[in-house]
Short mmCIF file of C-alpha atoms and ligand atoms in Angstrom, two decimals:
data_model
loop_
_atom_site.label_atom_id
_atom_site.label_comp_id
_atom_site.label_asym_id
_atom_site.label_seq_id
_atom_site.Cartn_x
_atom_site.Cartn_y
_atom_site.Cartn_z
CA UNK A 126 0.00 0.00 0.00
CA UNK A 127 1.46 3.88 -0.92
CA UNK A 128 1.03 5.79 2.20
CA UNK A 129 -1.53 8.63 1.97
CA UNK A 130 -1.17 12.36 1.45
CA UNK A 131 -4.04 13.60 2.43
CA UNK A 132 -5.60 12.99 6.26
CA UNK A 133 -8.92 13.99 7.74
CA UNK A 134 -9.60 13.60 11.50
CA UNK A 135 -13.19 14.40 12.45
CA UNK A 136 -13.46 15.46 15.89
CA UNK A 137 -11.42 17.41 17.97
CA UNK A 138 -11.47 15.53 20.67
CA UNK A 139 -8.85 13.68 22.99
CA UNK A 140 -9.01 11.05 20.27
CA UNK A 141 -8.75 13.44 17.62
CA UNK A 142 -6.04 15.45 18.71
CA UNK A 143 -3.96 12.28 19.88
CA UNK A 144 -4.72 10.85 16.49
CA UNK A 145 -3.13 13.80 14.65
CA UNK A 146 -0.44 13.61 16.98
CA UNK A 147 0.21 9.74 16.76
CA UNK A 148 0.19 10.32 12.54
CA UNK A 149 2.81 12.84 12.89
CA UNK A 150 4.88 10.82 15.37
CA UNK A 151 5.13 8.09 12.92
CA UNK A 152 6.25 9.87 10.05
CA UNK A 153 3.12 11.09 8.26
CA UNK A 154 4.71 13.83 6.16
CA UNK A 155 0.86 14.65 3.99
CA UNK A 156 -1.92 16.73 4.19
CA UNK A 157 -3.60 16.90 7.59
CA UNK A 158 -7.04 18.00 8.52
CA UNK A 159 -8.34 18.26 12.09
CA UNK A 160 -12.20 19.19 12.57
CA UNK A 161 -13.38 20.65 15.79
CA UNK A 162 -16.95 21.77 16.18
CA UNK A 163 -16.21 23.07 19.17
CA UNK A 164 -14.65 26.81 20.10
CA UNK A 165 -11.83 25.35 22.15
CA UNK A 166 -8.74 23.93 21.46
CA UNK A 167 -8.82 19.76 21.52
CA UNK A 168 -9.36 19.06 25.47
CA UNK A 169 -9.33 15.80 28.23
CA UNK A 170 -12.86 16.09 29.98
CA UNK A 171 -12.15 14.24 33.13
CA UNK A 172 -11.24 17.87 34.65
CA UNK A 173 -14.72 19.21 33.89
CA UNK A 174 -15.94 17.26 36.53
CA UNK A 175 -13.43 17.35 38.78
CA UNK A 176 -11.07 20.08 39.25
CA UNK A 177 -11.98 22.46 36.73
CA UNK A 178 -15.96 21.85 37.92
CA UNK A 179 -14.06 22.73 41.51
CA UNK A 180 -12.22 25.79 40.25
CA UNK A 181 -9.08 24.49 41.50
CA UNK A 182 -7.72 24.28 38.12
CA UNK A 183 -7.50 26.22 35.27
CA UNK A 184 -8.78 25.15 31.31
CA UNK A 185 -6.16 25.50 29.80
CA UNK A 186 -4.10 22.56 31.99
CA UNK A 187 -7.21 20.19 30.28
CA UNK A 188 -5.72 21.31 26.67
CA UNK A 189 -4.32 18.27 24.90
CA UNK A 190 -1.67 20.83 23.09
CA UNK A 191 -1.18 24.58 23.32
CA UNK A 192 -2.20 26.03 20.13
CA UNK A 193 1.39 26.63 18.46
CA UNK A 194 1.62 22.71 19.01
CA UNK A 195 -0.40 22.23 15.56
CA UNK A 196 1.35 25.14 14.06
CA UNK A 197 4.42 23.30 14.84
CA UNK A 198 3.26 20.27 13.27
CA UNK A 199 1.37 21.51 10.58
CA UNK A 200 -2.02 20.49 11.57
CA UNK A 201 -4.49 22.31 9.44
CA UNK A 202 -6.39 22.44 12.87
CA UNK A 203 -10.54 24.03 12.36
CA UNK A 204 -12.28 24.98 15.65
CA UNK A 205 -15.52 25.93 15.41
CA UNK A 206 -16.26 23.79 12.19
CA UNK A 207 -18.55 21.30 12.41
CA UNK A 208 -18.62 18.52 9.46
CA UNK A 209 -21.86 17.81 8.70
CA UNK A 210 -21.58 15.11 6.19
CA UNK A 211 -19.53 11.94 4.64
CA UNK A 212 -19.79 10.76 0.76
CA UNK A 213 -17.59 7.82 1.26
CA UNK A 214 -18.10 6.84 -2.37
CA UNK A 215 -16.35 10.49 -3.95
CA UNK A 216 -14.28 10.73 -0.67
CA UNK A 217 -15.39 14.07 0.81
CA UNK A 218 -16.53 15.56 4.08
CA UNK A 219 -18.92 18.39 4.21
CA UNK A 220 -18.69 21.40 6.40
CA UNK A 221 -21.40 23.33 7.54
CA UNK A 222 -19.89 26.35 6.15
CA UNK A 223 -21.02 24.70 2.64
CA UNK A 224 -17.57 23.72 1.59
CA UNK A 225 -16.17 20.30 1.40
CA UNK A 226 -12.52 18.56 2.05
CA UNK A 227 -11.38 15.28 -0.02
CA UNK A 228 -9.71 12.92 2.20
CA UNK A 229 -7.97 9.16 1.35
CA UNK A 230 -8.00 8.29 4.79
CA UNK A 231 -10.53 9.66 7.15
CA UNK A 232 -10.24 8.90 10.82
CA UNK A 233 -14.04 9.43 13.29
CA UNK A 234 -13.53 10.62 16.44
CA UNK A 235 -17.09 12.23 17.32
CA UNK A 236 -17.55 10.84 20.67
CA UNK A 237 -20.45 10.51 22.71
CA UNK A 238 -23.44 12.61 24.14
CA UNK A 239 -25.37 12.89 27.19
CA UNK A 240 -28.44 10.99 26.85
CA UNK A 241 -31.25 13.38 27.02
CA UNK A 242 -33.96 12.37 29.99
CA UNK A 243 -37.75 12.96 28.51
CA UNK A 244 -39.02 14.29 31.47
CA UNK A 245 -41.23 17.20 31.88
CA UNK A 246 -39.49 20.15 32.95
CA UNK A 247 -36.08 19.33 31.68
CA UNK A 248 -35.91 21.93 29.25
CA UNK A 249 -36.46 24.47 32.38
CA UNK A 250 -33.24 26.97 33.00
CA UNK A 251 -31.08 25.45 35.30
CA UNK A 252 -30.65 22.20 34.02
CA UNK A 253 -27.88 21.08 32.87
CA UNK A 254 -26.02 17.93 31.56
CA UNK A 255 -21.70 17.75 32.29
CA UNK A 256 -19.90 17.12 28.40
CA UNK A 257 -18.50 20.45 27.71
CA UNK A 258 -16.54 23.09 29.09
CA UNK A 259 -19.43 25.22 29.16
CA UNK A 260 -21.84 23.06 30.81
CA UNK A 261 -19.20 23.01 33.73
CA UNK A 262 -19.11 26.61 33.61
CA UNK A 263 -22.90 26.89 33.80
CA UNK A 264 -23.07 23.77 36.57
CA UNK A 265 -19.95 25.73 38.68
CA UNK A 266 -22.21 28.40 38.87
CA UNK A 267 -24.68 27.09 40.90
CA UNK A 268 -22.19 26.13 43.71
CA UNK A 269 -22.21 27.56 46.90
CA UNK A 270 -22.71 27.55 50.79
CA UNK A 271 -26.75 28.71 50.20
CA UNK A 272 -27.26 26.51 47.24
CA UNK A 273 -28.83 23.45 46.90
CA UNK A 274 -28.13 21.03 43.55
CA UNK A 275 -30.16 17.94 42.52
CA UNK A 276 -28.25 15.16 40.39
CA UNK A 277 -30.34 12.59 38.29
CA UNK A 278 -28.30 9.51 38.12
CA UNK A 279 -25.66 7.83 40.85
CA UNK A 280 -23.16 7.04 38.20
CA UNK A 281 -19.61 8.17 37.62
CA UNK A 282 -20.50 11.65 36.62
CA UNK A 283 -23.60 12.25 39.06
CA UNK A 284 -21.21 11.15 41.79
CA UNK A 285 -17.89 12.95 40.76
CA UNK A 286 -20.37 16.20 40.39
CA UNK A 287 -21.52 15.36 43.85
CA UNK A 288 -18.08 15.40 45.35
CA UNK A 289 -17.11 18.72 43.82
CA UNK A 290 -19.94 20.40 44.84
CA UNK A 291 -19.41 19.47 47.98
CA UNK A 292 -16.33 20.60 48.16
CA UNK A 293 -17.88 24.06 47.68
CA UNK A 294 -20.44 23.30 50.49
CA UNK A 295 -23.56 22.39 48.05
CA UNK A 296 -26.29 21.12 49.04
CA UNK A 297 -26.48 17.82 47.27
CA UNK A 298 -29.39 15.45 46.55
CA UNK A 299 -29.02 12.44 44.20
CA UNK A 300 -31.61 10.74 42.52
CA UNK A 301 -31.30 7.46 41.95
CA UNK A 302 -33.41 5.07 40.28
CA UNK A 303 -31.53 1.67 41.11
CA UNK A 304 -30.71 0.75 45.12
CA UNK A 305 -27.96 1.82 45.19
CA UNK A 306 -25.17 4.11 42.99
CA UNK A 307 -22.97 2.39 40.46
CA UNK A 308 -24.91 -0.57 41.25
CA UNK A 309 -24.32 -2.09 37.52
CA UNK A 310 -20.85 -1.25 37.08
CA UNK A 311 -19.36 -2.30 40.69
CA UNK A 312 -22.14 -4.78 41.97
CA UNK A 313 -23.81 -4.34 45.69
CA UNK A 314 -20.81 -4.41 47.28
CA UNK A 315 -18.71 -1.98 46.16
CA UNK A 316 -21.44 -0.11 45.47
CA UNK A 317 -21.93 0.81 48.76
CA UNK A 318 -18.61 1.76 49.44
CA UNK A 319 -19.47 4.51 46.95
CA UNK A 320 -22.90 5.29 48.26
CA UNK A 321 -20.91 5.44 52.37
CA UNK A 322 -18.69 7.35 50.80
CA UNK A 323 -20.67 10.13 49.64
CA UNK A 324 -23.37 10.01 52.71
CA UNK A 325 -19.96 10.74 55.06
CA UNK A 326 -19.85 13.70 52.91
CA UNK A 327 -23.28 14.94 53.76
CA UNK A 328 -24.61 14.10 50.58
CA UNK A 329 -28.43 12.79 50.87
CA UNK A 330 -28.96 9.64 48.49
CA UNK A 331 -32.48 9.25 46.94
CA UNK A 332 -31.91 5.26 45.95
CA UNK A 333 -34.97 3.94 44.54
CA UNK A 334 -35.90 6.86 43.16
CA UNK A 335 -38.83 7.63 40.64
CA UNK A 336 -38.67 10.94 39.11
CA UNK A 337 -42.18 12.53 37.86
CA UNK A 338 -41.33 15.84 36.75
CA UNK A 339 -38.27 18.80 36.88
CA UNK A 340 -40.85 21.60 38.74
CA UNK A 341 -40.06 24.97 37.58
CA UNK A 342 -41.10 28.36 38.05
CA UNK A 343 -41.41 30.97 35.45
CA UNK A 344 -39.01 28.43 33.08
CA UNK A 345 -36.20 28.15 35.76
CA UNK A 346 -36.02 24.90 37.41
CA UNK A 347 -37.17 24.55 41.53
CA UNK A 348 -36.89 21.26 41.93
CA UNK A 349 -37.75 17.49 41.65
CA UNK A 350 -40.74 16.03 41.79
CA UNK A 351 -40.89 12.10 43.09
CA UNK A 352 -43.92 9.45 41.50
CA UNK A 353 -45.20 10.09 45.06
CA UNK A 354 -45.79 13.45 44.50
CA UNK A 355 -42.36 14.69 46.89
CA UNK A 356 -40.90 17.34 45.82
CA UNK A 357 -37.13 18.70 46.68
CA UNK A 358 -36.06 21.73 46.18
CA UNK A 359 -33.31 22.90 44.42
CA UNK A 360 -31.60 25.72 42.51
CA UNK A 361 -30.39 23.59 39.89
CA UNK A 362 -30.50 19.89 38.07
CA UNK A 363 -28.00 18.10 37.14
CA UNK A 364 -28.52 15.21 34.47
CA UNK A 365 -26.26 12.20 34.76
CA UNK A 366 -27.33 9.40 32.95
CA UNK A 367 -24.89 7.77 30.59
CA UNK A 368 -23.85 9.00 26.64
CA UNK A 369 -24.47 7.62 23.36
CA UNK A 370 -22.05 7.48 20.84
CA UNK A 371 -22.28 10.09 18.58
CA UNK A 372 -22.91 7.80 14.98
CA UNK A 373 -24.95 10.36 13.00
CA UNK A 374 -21.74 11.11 10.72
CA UNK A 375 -20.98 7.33 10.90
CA UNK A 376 -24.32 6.69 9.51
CA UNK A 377 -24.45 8.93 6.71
CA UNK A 378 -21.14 7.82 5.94
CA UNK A 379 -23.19 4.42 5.20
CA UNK A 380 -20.60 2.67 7.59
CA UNK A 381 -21.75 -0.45 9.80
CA UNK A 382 -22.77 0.85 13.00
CA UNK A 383 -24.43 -1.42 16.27
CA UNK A 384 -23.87 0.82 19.58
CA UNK A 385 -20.58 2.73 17.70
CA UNK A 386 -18.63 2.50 14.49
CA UNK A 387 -18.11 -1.61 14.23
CA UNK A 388 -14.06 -1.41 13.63
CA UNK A 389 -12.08 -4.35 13.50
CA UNK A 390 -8.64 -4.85 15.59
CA UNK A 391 -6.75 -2.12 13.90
CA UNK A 392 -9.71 0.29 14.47
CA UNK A 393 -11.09 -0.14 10.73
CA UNK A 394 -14.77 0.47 10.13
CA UNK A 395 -16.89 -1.48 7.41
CA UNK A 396 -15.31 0.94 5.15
CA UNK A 397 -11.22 0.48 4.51
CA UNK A 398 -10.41 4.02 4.31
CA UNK A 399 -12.33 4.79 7.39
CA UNK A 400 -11.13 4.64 10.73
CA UNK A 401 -12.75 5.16 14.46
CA UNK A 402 -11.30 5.57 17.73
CA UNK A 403 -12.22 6.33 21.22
CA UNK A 404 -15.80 6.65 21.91
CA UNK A 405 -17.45 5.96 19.04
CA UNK A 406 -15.36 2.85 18.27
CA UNK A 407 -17.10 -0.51 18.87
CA UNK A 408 -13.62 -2.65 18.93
CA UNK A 409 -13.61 -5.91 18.13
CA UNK A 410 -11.13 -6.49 20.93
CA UNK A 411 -8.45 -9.13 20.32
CA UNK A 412 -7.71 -10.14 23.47
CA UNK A 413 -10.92 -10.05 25.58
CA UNK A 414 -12.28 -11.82 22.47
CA UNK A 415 -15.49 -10.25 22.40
CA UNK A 416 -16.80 -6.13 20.98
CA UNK A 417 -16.57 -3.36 23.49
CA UNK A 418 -16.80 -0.34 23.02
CA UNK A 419 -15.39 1.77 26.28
CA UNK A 420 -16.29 5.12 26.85
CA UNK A 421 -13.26 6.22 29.01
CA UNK A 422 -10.12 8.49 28.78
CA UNK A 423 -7.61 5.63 28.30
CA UNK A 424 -8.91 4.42 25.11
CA UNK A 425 -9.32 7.43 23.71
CA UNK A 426 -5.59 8.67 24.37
CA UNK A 427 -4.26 4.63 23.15
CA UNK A 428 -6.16 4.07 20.34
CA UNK A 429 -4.67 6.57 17.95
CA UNK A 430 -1.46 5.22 17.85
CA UNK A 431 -2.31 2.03 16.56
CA UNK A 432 -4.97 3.61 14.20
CA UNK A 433 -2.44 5.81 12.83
CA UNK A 434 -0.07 3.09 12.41
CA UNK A 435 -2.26 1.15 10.23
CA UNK A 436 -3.58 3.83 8.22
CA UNK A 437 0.08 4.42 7.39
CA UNK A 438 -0.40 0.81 6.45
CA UNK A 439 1.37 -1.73 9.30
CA UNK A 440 -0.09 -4.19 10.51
CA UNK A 441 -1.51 -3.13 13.76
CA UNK A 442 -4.35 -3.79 16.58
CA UNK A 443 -5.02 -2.87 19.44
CA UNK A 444 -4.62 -4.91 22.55
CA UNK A 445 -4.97 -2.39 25.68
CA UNK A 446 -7.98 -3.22 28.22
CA UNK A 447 -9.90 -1.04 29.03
CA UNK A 448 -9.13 1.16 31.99
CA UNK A 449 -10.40 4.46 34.03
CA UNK A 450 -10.07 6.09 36.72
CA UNK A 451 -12.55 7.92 39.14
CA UNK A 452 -11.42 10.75 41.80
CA UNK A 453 -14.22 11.98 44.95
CA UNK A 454 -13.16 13.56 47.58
CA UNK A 455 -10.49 11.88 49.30
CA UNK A 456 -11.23 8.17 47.13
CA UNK A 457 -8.68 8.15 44.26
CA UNK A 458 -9.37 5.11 41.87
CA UNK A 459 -8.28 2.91 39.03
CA UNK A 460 -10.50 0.13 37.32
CA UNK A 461 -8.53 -2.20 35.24
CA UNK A 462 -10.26 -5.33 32.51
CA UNK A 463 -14.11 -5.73 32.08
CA UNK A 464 -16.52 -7.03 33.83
CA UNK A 465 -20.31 -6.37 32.57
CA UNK A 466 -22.76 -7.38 34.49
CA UNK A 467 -23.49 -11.30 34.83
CA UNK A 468 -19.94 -11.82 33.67
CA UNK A 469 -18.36 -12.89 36.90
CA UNK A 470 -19.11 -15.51 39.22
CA UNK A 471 -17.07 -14.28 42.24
CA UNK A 472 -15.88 -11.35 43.75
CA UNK A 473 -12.73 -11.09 45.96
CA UNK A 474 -11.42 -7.73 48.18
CA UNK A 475 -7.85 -7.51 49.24
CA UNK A 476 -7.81 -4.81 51.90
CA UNK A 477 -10.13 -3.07 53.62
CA UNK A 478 -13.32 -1.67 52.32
CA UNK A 479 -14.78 -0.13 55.47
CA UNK A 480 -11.30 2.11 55.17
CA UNK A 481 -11.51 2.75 51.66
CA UNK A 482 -8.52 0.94 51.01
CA UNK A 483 -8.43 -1.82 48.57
CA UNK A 484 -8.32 -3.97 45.55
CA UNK A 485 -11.30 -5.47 44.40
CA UNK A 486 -11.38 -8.54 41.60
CA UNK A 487 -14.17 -9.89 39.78
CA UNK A 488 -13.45 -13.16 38.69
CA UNK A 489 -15.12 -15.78 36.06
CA UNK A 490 -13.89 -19.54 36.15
CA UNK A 491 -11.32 -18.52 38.74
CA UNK A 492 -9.52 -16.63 36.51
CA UNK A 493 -9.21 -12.07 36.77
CA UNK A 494 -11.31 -10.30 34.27
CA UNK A 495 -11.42 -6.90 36.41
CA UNK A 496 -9.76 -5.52 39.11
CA UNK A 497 -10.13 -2.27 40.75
CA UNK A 498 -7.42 -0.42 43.17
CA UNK A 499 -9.38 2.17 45.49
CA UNK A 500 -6.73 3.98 47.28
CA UNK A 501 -3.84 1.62 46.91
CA UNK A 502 -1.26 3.04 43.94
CA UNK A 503 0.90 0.62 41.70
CA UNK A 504 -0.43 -2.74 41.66
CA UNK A 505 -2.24 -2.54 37.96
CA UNK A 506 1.15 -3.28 36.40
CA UNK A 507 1.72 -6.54 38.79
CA UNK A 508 -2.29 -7.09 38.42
CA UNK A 509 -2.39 -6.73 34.66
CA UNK A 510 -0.39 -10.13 33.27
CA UNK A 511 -3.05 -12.05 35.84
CA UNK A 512 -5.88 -10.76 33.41
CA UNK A 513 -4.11 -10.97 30.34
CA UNK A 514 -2.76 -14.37 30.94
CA UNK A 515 -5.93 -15.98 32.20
CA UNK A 516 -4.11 -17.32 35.28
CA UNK A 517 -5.92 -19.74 37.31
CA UNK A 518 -6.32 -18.22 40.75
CA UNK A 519 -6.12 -19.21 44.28
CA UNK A 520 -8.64 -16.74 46.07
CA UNK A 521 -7.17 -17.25 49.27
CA UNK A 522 -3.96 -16.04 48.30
CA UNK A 523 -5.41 -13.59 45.98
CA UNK A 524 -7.24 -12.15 49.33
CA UNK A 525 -4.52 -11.90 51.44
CA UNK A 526 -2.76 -8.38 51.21
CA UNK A 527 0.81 -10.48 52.33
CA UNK A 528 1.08 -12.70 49.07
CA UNK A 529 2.83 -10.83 46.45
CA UNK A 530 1.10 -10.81 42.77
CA UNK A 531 4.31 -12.46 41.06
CA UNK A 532 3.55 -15.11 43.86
CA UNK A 533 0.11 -15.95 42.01
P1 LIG B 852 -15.01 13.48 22.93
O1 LIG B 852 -14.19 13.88 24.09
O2 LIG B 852 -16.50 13.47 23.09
O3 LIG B 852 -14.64 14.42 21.73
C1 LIG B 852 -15.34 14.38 20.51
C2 LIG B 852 -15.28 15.75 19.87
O4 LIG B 852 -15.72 15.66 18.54
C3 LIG B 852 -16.15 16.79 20.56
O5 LIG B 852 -15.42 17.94 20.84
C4 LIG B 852 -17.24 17.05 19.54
O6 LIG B 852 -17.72 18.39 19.58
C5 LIG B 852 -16.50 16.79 18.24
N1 LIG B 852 -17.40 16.46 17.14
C6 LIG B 852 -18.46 15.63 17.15
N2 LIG B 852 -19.05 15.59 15.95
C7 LIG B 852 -18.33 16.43 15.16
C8 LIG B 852 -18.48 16.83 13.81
N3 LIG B 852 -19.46 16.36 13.04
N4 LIG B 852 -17.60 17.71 13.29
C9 LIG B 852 -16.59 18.20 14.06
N5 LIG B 852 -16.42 17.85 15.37
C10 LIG B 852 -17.28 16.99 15.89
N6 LIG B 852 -12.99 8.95 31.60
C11 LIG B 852 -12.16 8.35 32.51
O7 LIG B 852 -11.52 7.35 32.17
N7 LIG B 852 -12.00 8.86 33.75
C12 LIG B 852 -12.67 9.96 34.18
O8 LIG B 852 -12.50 10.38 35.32
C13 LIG B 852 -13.54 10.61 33.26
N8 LIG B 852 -14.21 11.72 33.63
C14 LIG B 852 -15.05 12.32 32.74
C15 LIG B 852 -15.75 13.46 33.14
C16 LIG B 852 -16.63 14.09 32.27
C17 LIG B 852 -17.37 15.31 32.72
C18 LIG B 852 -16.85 13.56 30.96
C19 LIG B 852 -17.82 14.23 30.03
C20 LIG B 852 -16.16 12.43 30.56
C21 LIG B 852 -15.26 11.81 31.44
N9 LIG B 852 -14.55 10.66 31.06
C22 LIG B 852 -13.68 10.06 31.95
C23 LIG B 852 -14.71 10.09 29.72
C24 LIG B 852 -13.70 10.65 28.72
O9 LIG B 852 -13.61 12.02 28.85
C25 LIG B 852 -14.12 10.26 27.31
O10 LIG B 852 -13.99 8.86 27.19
C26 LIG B 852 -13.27 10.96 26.25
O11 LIG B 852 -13.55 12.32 26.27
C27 LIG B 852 -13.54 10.41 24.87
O12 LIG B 852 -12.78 11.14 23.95
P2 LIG B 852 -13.23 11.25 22.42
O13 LIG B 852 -12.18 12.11 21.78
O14 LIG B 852 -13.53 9.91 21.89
O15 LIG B 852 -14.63 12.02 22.44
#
């Protein structure tokens, strides 16, 4: 295969920018586009709701590169410019300005998108979902000592939001429809380590929660109001409940799409001049043998490079597993592997979870598939060849904090 000259990178994202990056790291010498519909330069959003949300640190530390970065590396970077459509067949992406760019290699990187809650009221003023810079703005400005905030959902976000508002003595209420938060991702008992967690931080948790109706007042949200016709008030709402890939480009594009862009090892879509990464990329993962499509940091700052190396036309796939990380309050995190729900058969803590101090493992056939550190640092390296190597496990050992990992 010749190598291509000319590059087009559709979202100016984490994944976008480290795409652009990655191609120029490996000797890409051509013609390369980066499209940003966004005002900013490329950023990481893990800040927004964290310590940017907090105020504690500034935007432009979330930047992937300063802006003379793709000056430097002559990155024909657009902000602002949003592409609005894909003719694979004549190779060319539209722009909403009305023009159009060819491309011979065309990498997605559109992420995802709060899913939108159809409940009445949530259109009011002062509700708010957490995927840009300015919806942290807008959330940040509802913190304070007489405020009160409700968040809909107990997942990663809701909580993380939670924990920063706290930190600038919000009220907080969450709503929560399952028992208890991060119930499907962490299973009861971790769970509640989360859900302790947060009520030690005078956060009141609505669990089992059925949510009627935002109530609002001349078009500016008030409250929540419960199936049993509670309400709670509050100054603002917070919407937390998951994102959806963002295909509609994908689709147009005609490309194969089933919860994300179906790509192959090397991050290939149905078409083999298109390429998707972070996510939007449904991964037909090589070593967990199975799709998955993860919608954390980690993938999308790994899966440029080998994206980029086989557009430039190695052979190349990617093998990482998936990994995040979570920070509240004094809980720092790292969640290693993957481990849906109803894919283990046994769960094993090393540590203490009443302290917050820990390593959890869900296990399937007595072998790792996941394995979370909560406040215990560098053990994912020693943990890591356990999951990858499918090592038949001893749980007692695995259990006990004085075994080493090589040990097992
Ligand atoms: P995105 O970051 O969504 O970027 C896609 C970009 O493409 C957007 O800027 C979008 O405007 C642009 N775009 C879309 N369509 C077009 C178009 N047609 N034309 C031009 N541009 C377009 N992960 C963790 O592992 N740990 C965390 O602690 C963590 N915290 C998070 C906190 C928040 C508040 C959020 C929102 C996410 C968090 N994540 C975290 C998830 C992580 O940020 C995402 O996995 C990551 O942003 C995905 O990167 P991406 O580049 O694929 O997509």
């Amino acid at each position: 295969m010749t190598a291509p000259q000319q590059i087009v990178i559709v979202g100016g994202g984490l994944a976008g920018a480290k795409t652009a990056e990655a191609l120029r790291t490996q000797g890409f010498a051509g013609r390369l586009t980066l499209l940003a519909a966004e005002n900013h330069l490329p950023y990481e959003r893990p800040p927004l709701s964290k310590g940017y949300l907090a105020g504690q640190a500034s935007f432009d530390e979330a930047t992937v590169h300063p802006s003379q970065w793709y000056r430097d590396n002559d990155i024909d970077l657009r902000l602002g410019i949003r592409a609005t459509a894909i003719d694979a067949a004549a190779h060319q992406v539209r722009l909403a300005d009305g023009s159009s760019i060819g491309y011979e290699k065309l990498v997605l990187a559109t992420g995802a998108l709060p899913r939108r809650l159809p409940l009445p009221g949530a259109d009011a003023d002062g509700v708010h979902y957490l995927r840009t810079r300015e919806d942290a703005d807008a959330i940040r400005a509802h913190f304070g000592a007489s405020k009160r905030l409700a968040i809909i959902g107990g997942g990663w976000i809701g909580l993380e939001v939670a924990a920063a508002a706290r930190t600038a003595d919000t009220q907080v209420t969450i709503f929560e429809a399952a028992p208890l938060p991060l119930l499907g991702v962490l299973g009861p008992e971790l769970a509640q380590v989360f859900a302790d967690l947060h009520t030690a931080h005078g956060v009141e948790l609505r669990l089992g929660a059925r949510i009627d109706a935002i109530t609002s007042t001349d078009g500016a949200a008030t409250g929540v109001r419960l199936a049993d016709g509670s309400t709670i008030d509050a100054d603002a709402v917070v919407i937390g409940v998951g994102v959806a890939p963002d295909v509609r480009l994908a689709e147009l594009a005609g490309l194969q799409v089933d919860n994300g862009v179906l790509v192959d090892a090397s991050l290939r879509s149905s078409d083999p001049d298109i390429y998707a990464v972070g996510d939007i990329a449904n991964h037909d993962h090589p070593v967990l043998g199975r799709r998955v499509r993860v919608e954390h940091w980690a993938t999308a700052l790994n899966q440029p490079a080998t994206a980029a190396a086989a557009l430039l036309g190695q052979q190349a796939t990617y093998t990482e597993l998936p990994y995040f990380f979570s920070d509240q309050y004094e809980l720092g995190m790292e969640y290693l592997g993957h481990a849906p729900n109803g894919s283990y058969d046994q769960l094993v803590v090393r540590g203490d979870l009443a302290k917050r101090e820990f390593v959890a493992f869900w296990l399937t056939d007595s072998r790792i598939i996941a394995a979370m550190n909560v406040n215990v640092w560098d053990v994912l390296d020693q943990i890591k060849p356990l999951i990858v190597g499918g090592t038949l496990i001893d749980t007692d050992l695995l259990a006990d904090p004085d075994v080493s990992y090589a040990t097992l």
